Amino acid sequence: MTHDADLALLLKSCEPIAIALSGGTDSSVLLAYARRHGIRTIAISVDTGLTPPGELEAARVLSERLGISHIVIPLDALDIPAVRENRPDRCYACKRAMMEAVVREAERRGCRAVVDGTHADDRSAARPGMRALAELGIRSPFAECDIGKKDIEALAADLGVPVRPPSACLATRIPAGDAVTRECLALVAAAEALIAKEIPGTIRVRCIGEGARASIEADPAYHDRLEELLDAVRDLGFEDAVIASGGYREGGADAWKR
């Protein structure tokens, strides 16, 4: 990777730093990289109630393995009207609240900068939360050093960090305009955890309509096995469960409408 030296110099110039650690691959690799290069750092995660199953635990396990202090801040995302009502600005409002909490904790602990795992390939994507990062002065070392997803995966292999499937907050499983409820979030989390035990790769369980119907997206190669799991998904409390043709689709639950 050609920008490795630039990344180390950038992080060194900002220390002590706080890494906003989601538990996903990108921020996890950044944490392990900082540790390898002796950067003074802490890890801060935010528990919003919208985190996919396993991510906070992955953040805790990695921080513990690396010997880095890990702080988890509780923040109920459903206390934010834009999130609860699933407005168009939901992602921005949520990210803003999360990163404000991270910045406050980082300042309290004497950190000079907060950094996150946003990378060069994210810059062309439609990510409303990135506006909140800019407003709060959050640094994105991977993006600043022109390091993209393939580079991060190469670093992950070198650093011994597992590459996790792409993830997104659980609210993306609910179509825009439909209220985000604790009941639906719990159903989605339980269903995705159940399926992930049996099927590899990216899995999405979309919670559609008032009857809480599950539309399940997974690798078509595993659809036969998924058929065998539909009754177990319904038993969790969904009115019905179906398999979406074509597998995983980007765009959140709104892609289900297309």
JSON list of N, CA and C in Angstrom, two decimals, residues 22-65:
[
{"chain": "A", "resi": 22, "resn": "SER", "atom": "N", "xyz": [-16.71, 1.56, 15.54]},
{"chain": "A", "resi": 22, "resn": "SER", "atom": "CA", "xyz": [-18.04, 0.97, 15.34]},
{"chain": "A", "resi": 22, "resn": "SER", "atom": "C", "xyz": [-18.04, -0.52, 15.59]},
{"chain": "A", "resi": 23, "resn": "GLY", "atom": "N", "xyz": [-16.91, -1.16, 15.36]},
{"chain": "A", "resi": 23, "resn": "GLY", "atom": "CA", "xyz": [-16.85, -2.62, 15.38]},
{"chain": "A", "resi": 23, "resn": "GLY", "atom": "C", "xyz": [-16.80, -3.20, 13.99]},
{"chain": "A", "resi": 24, "resn": "GLY", "atom": "N", "xyz": [-17.00, -2.34, 12.97]},
{"chain": "A", "resi": 24, "resn": "GLY", "atom": "CA", "xyz": [-16.86, -2.77, 11.59]},
{"chain": "A", "resi": 24, "resn": "GLY", "atom": "C", "xyz": [-15.40, -2.84, 11.18]},
{"chain": "A", "resi": 25, "resn": "THR", "atom": "N", "xyz": [-15.15, -3.30, 9.97]},
{"chain": "A", "resi": 25, "resn": "THR", "atom": "CA", "xyz": [-13.78, -3.53, 9.51]},
{"chain": "A", "resi": 25, "resn": "THR", "atom": "C", "xyz": [-12.94, -2.26, 9.48]},
{"chain": "A", "resi": 26, "resn": "ASP", "atom": "N", "xyz": [-13.48, -1.17, 8.93]},
{"chain": "A", "resi": 26, "resn": "ASP", "atom": "CA", "xyz": [-12.67, 0.02, 8.68]},
{"chain": "A", "resi": 26, "resn": "ASP", "atom": "C", "xyz": [-12.12, 0.64, 9.96]},
{"chain": "A", "resi": 27, "resn": "SER", "atom": "N", "xyz": [-12.98, 0.91, 10.92]},
{"chain": "A", "resi": 27, "resn": "SER", "atom": "CA", "xyz": [-12.50, 1.52, 12.16]},
{"chain": "A", "resi": 27, "resn": "SER", "atom": "C", "xyz": [-11.66, 0.54, 12.97]},
{"chain": "A", "resi": 28, "resn": "SER", "atom": "N", "xyz": [-11.94, -0.75, 12.85]},
{"chain": "A", "resi": 28, "resn": "SER", "atom": "CA", "xyz": [-11.15, -1.76, 13.55]},
{"chain": "A", "resi": 28, "resn": "SER", "atom": "C", "xyz": [-9.73, -1.82, 13.01]},
{"chain": "A", "resi": 29, "resn": "VAL", "atom": "N", "xyz": [-9.59, -1.75, 11.70]},
{"chain": "A", "resi": 29, "resn": "VAL", "atom": "CA", "xyz": [-8.26, -1.73, 11.09]},
{"chain": "A", "resi": 29, "resn": "VAL", "atom": "C", "xyz": [-7.50, -0.47, 11.50]},
{"chain": "A", "resi": 30, "resn": "LEU", "atom": "N", "xyz": [-8.20, 0.66, 11.54]},
{"chain": "A", "resi": 30, "resn": "LEU", "atom": "CA", "xyz": [-7.55, 1.90, 11.95]},
{"chain": "A", "resi": 30, "resn": "LEU", "atom": "C", "xyz": [-7.02, 1.79, 13.38]},
{"chain": "A", "resi": 31, "resn": "LEU", "atom": "N", "xyz": [-7.80, 1.17, 14.25]},
{"chain": "A", "resi": 31, "resn": "LEU", "atom": "CA", "xyz": [-7.39, 0.99, 15.64]},
{"chain": "A", "resi": 31, "resn": "LEU", "atom": "C", "xyz": [-6.14, 0.10, 15.72]},
{"chain": "A", "resi": 32, "resn": "ALA", "atom": "N", "xyz": [-6.17, -1.03, 15.01]},
{"chain": "A", "resi": 32, "resn": "ALA", "atom": "CA", "xyz": [-5.03, -1.94, 15.05]},
{"chain": "A", "resi": 32, "resn": "ALA", "atom": "C", "xyz": [-3.79, -1.29, 14.43]},
{"chain": "A", "resi": 33, "resn": "TYR", "atom": "N", "xyz": [-3.98, -0.51, 13.39]},
{"chain": "A", "resi": 33, "resn": "TYR", "atom": "CA", "xyz": [-2.85, 0.19, 12.76]},
{"chain": "A", "resi": 33, "resn": "TYR", "atom": "C", "xyz": [-2.24, 1.20, 13.73]},
{"chain": "A", "resi": 34, "resn": "ALA", "atom": "N", "xyz": [-3.10, 1.96, 14.41]},
{"chain": "A", "resi": 34, "resn": "ALA", "atom": "CA", "xyz": [-2.60, 2.94, 15.37]},
{"chain": "A", "resi": 34, "resn": "ALA", "atom": "C", "xyz": [-1.81, 2.25, 16.48]},
{"chain": "A", "resi": 35, "resn": "ARG", "atom": "N", "xyz": [-2.31, 1.11, 16.94]},
{"chain": "A", "resi": 35, "resn": "ARG", "atom": "CA", "xyz": [-1.61, 0.37, 17.99]},
{"chain": "A", "resi": 35, "resn": "ARG", "atom": "C", "xyz": [-0.25, -0.12, 17.52]},
{"chain": "A", "resi": 36, "resn": "ARG", "atom": "N", "xyz": [-0.19, -0.66, 16.29]},
{"chain": "A", "resi": 36, "resn": "ARG", "atom": "CA", "xyz": [1.09, -1.15, 15.76]},
{"chain": "A", "resi": 36, "resn": "ARG", "atom": "C", "xyz": [2.13, -0.04, 15.68]},
{"chain": "A", "resi": 37, "resn": "HIS", "atom": "N", "xyz": [1.70, 1.16, 15.37]},
{"chain": "A", "resi": 37, "resn": "HIS", "atom": "CA", "xyz": [2.63, 2.28, 15.19]},
{"chain": "A", "resi": 37, "resn": "HIS", "atom": "C", "xyz": [2.83, 3.11, 16.46]},
{"chain": "A", "resi": 38, "resn": "GLY", "atom": "N", "xyz": [2.34, 2.59, 17.56]},
{"chain": "A", "resi": 38, "resn": "GLY", "atom": "CA", "xyz": [2.61, 3.24, 18.83]},
{"chain": "A", "resi": 38, "resn": "GLY", "atom": "C", "xyz": [1.90, 4.57, 19.03]},
{"chain": "A", "resi": 39, "resn": "ILE", "atom": "N", "xyz": [0.80, 4.76, 18.33]},
{"chain": "A", "resi": 39, "resn": "ILE", "atom": "CA", "xyz": [0.04, 6.01, 18.47]},
{"chain": "A", "resi": 39, "resn": "ILE", "atom": "C", "xyz": [-0.74, 5.97, 19.78]},
{"chain": "A", "resi": 40, "resn": "ARG", "atom": "N", "xyz": [-0.66, 7.03, 20.55]},
{"chain": "A", "resi": 40, "resn": "ARG", "atom": "CA", "xyz": [-1.43, 7.09, 21.79]},
{"chain": "A", "resi": 40, "resn": "ARG", "atom": "C", "xyz": [-2.91, 7.26, 21.42]},
{"chain": "A", "resi": 41, "resn": "THR", "atom": "N", "xyz": [-3.70, 6.29, 21.81]},
{"chain": "A", "resi": 41, "resn": "THR", "atom": "CA", "xyz": [-5.10, 6.29, 21.37]},
{"chain": "A", "resi": 41, "resn": "THR", "atom": "C", "xyz": [-6.02, 5.62, 22.37]},
{"chain": "A", "resi": 42, "resn": "ILE", "atom": "N", "xyz": [-7.27, 6.03, 22.32]},
{"chain": "A", "resi": 42, "resn": "ILE", "atom": "CA", "xyz": [-8.35, 5.32, 22.99]},
{"chain": "A", "resi": 42, "resn": "ILE", "atom": "C", "xyz": [-9.42, 5.02, 21.95]},
{"chain": "A", "resi": 43, "resn": "ALA", "atom": "N", "xyz": [-10.30, 4.08, 22.26]},
{"chain": "A", "resi": 43, "resn": "ALA", "atom": "CA", "xyz": [-11.41, 3.74, 21.37]},
{"chain": "A", "resi": 43, "resn": "ALA", "atom": "C", "xyz": [-12.72, 4.13, 22.05]},
{"chain": "A", "resi": 44, "resn": "ILE", "atom": "N", "xyz": [-13.60, 4.76, 21.28]},
{"chain": "A", "resi": 44, "resn": "ILE", "atom": "CA", "xyz": [-14.90, 5.15, 21.82]},
{"chain": "A", "resi": 44, "resn": "ILE", "atom": "C", "xyz": [-16.00, 4.62, 20.90]},
{"chain": "A", "resi": 45, "resn": "SER", "atom": "N", "xyz": [-16.91, 3.86, 21.45]},
{"chain": "A", "resi": 45, "resn": "SER", "atom": "CA", "xyz": [-18.07, 3.36, 20.72]},
{"chain": "A", "resi": 45, "resn": "SER", "atom": "C", "xyz": [-19.33, 3.99, 21.29]},
{"chain": "A", "resi": 46, "resn": "VAL", "atom": "N", "xyz": [-20.37, 4.07, 20.48]},
{"chain": "A", "resi": 46, "resn": "VAL", "atom": "CA", "xyz": [-21.65, 4.60, 20.92]},
{"chain": "A", "resi": 46, "resn": "VAL", "atom": "C", "xyz": [-22.71, 3.52, 20.74]},
{"chain": "A", "resi": 47, "resn": "ASP", "atom": "N", "xyz": [-23.39, 3.19, 21.82]},
{"chain": "A", "resi": 47, "resn": "ASP", "atom": "CA", "xyz": [-24.46, 2.20, 21.77]},
{"chain": "A", "resi": 47, "resn": "ASP", "atom": "C", "xyz": [-25.79, 2.92, 21.61]},
{"chain": "A", "resi": 48, "resn": "THR", "atom": "N", "xyz": [-26.27, 2.97, 20.36]},
{"chain": "A", "resi": 48, "resn": "THR", "atom": "CA", "xyz": [-27.49, 3.71, 20.04]},
{"chain": "A", "resi": 48, "resn": "THR", "atom": "C", "xyz": [-28.74, 2.86, 20.10]},
{"chain": "A", "resi": 49, "resn": "GLY", "atom": "N", "xyz": [-28.58, 1.55, 20.23]},
{"chain": "A", "resi": 49, "resn": "GLY", "atom": "CA", "xyz": [-29.72, 0.65, 20.10]},
{"chain": "A", "resi": 49, "resn": "GLY", "atom": "C", "xyz": [-30.01, 0.29, 18.65]},
{"chain": "A", "resi": 50, "resn": "LEU", "atom": "N", "xyz": [-29.23, 0.87, 17.72]},
{"chain": "A", "resi": 50, "resn": "LEU", "atom": "CA", "xyz": [-29.41, 0.58, 16.29]},
{"chain": "A", "resi": 50, "resn": "LEU", "atom": "C", "xyz": [-28.26, -0.23, 15.73]},
{"chain": "A", "resi": 51, "resn": "THR", "atom": "N", "xyz": [-27.33, -0.65, 16.59]},
{"chain": "A", "resi": 51, "resn": "THR", "atom": "CA", "xyz": [-26.14, -1.35, 16.15]},
{"chain": "A", "resi": 51, "resn": "THR", "atom": "C", "xyz": [-26.47, -2.80, 15.77]},
{"chain": "A", "resi": 52, "resn": "PRO", "atom": "N", "xyz": [-26.04, -3.26, 14.59]},
{"chain": "A", "resi": 52, "resn": "PRO", "atom": "CA", "xyz": [-26.28, -4.66, 14.22]},
{"chain": "A", "resi": 52, "resn": "PRO", "atom": "C", "xyz": [-25.67, -5.62, 15.23]},
{"chain": "A", "resi": 53, "resn": "PRO", "atom": "N", "xyz": [-26.27, -6.81, 15.36]},
{"chain": "A", "resi": 53, "resn": "PRO", "atom": "CA", "xyz": [-25.77, -7.78, 16.34]},
{"chain": "A", "resi": 53, "resn": "PRO", "atom": "C", "xyz": [-24.28, -8.06, 16.16]},
{"chain": "A", "resi": 54, "resn": "GLY", "atom": "N", "xyz": [-23.56, -8.05, 17.26]},
{"chain": "A", "resi": 54, "resn": "GLY", "atom": "CA", "xyz": [-22.16, -8.45, 17.23]},
{"chain": "A", "resi": 54, "resn": "GLY", "atom": "C", "xyz": [-21.15, -7.35, 17.08]},
{"chain": "A", "resi": 55, "resn": "GLU", "atom": "N", "xyz": [-21.57, -6.16, 16.61]},
{"chain": "A", "resi": 55, "resn": "GLU", "atom": "CA", "xyz": [-20.57, -5.13, 16.33]},
{"chain": "A", "resi": 55, "resn": "GLU", "atom": "C", "xyz": [-19.94, -4.55, 17.59]},
{"chain": "A", "resi": 56, "resn": "LEU", "atom": "N", "xyz": [-20.75, -4.23, 18.58]},
{"chain": "A", "resi": 56, "resn": "LEU", "atom": "CA", "xyz": [-20.18, -3.69, 19.81]},
{"chain": "A", "resi": 56, "resn": "LEU", "atom": "C", "xyz": [-19.30, -4.72, 20.51]},
{"chain": "A", "resi": 57, "resn": "GLU", "atom": "N", "xyz": [-19.71, -5.97, 20.45]},
{"chain": "A", "resi": 57, "resn": "GLU", "atom": "CA", "xyz": [-18.91, -7.03, 21.04]},
{"chain": "A", "resi": 57, "resn": "GLU", "atom": "C", "xyz": [-17.58, -7.17, 20.30]},
{"chain": "A", "resi": 58, "resn": "ALA", "atom": "N", "xyz": [-17.62, -7.05, 18.97]},
{"chain": "A", "resi": 58, "resn": "ALA", "atom": "CA", "xyz": [-16.38, -7.11, 18.19]},
{"chain": "A", "resi": 58, "resn": "ALA", "atom": "C", "xyz": [-15.46, -5.96, 18.56]},
{"chain": "A", "resi": 59, "resn": "ALA", "atom": "N", "xyz": [-16.03, -4.78, 18.78]},
{"chain": "A", "resi": 59, "resn": "ALA", "atom": "CA", "xyz": [-15.23, -3.62, 19.19]},
{"chain": "A", "resi": 59, "resn": "ALA", "atom": "C", "xyz": [-14.57, -3.86, 20.54]},
{"chain": "A", "resi": 60, "resn": "ARG", "atom": "N", "xyz": [-15.33, -4.44, 21.46]},
{"chain": "A", "resi": 60, "resn": "ARG", "atom": "CA", "xyz": [-14.80, -4.71, 22.80]},
{"chain": "A", "resi": 60, "resn": "ARG", "atom": "C", "xyz": [-13.67, -5.73, 22.74]},
{"chain": "A", "resi": 61, "resn": "VAL", "atom": "N", "xyz": [-13.90, -6.81, 22.00]},
{"chain": "A", "resi": 61, "resn": "VAL", "atom": "CA", "xyz": [-12.91, -7.88, 21.92]},
{"chain": "A", "resi": 61, "resn": "VAL", "atom": "C", "xyz": [-11.61, -7.38, 21.30]},
{"chain": "A", "resi": 62, "resn": "LEU", "atom": "N", "xyz": [-11.72, -6.61, 20.23]},
{"chain": "A", "resi": 62, "resn": "LEU", "atom": "CA", "xyz": [-10.51, -6.11, 19.56]},
{"chain": "A", "resi": 62, "resn": "LEU", "atom": "C", "xyz": [-9.75, -5.15, 20.47]},
{"chain": "A", "resi": 63, "resn": "SER", "atom": "N", "xyz": [-10.45, -4.23, 21.11]},
{"chain": "A", "resi": 63, "resn": "SER", "atom": "CA", "xyz": [-9.79, -3.28, 22.01]},
{"chain": "A", "resi": 63, "resn": "SER", "atom": "C", "xyz": [-9.07, -4.01, 23.13]},
{"chain": "A", "resi": 64, "resn": "GLU", "atom": "N", "xyz": [-9.72, -5.01, 23.67]},
{"chain": "A", "resi": 64, "resn": "GLU", "atom": "CA", "xyz": [-9.11, -5.79, 24.75]},
{"chain": "A", "resi": 64, "resn": "GLU", "atom": "C", "xyz": [-7.87, -6.53, 24.25]},
{"chain": "A", "resi": 65, "resn": "ARG", "atom": "N", "xyz": [-7.95, -7.10, 23.05]},
{"chain": "A", "resi": 65, "resn": "ARG", "atom": "CA", "xyz": [-6.80, -7.81, 22.50]},
{"chain": "A", "resi": 65, "resn": "ARG", "atom": "C", "xyz": [-5.61, -6.89, 22.26]}
]
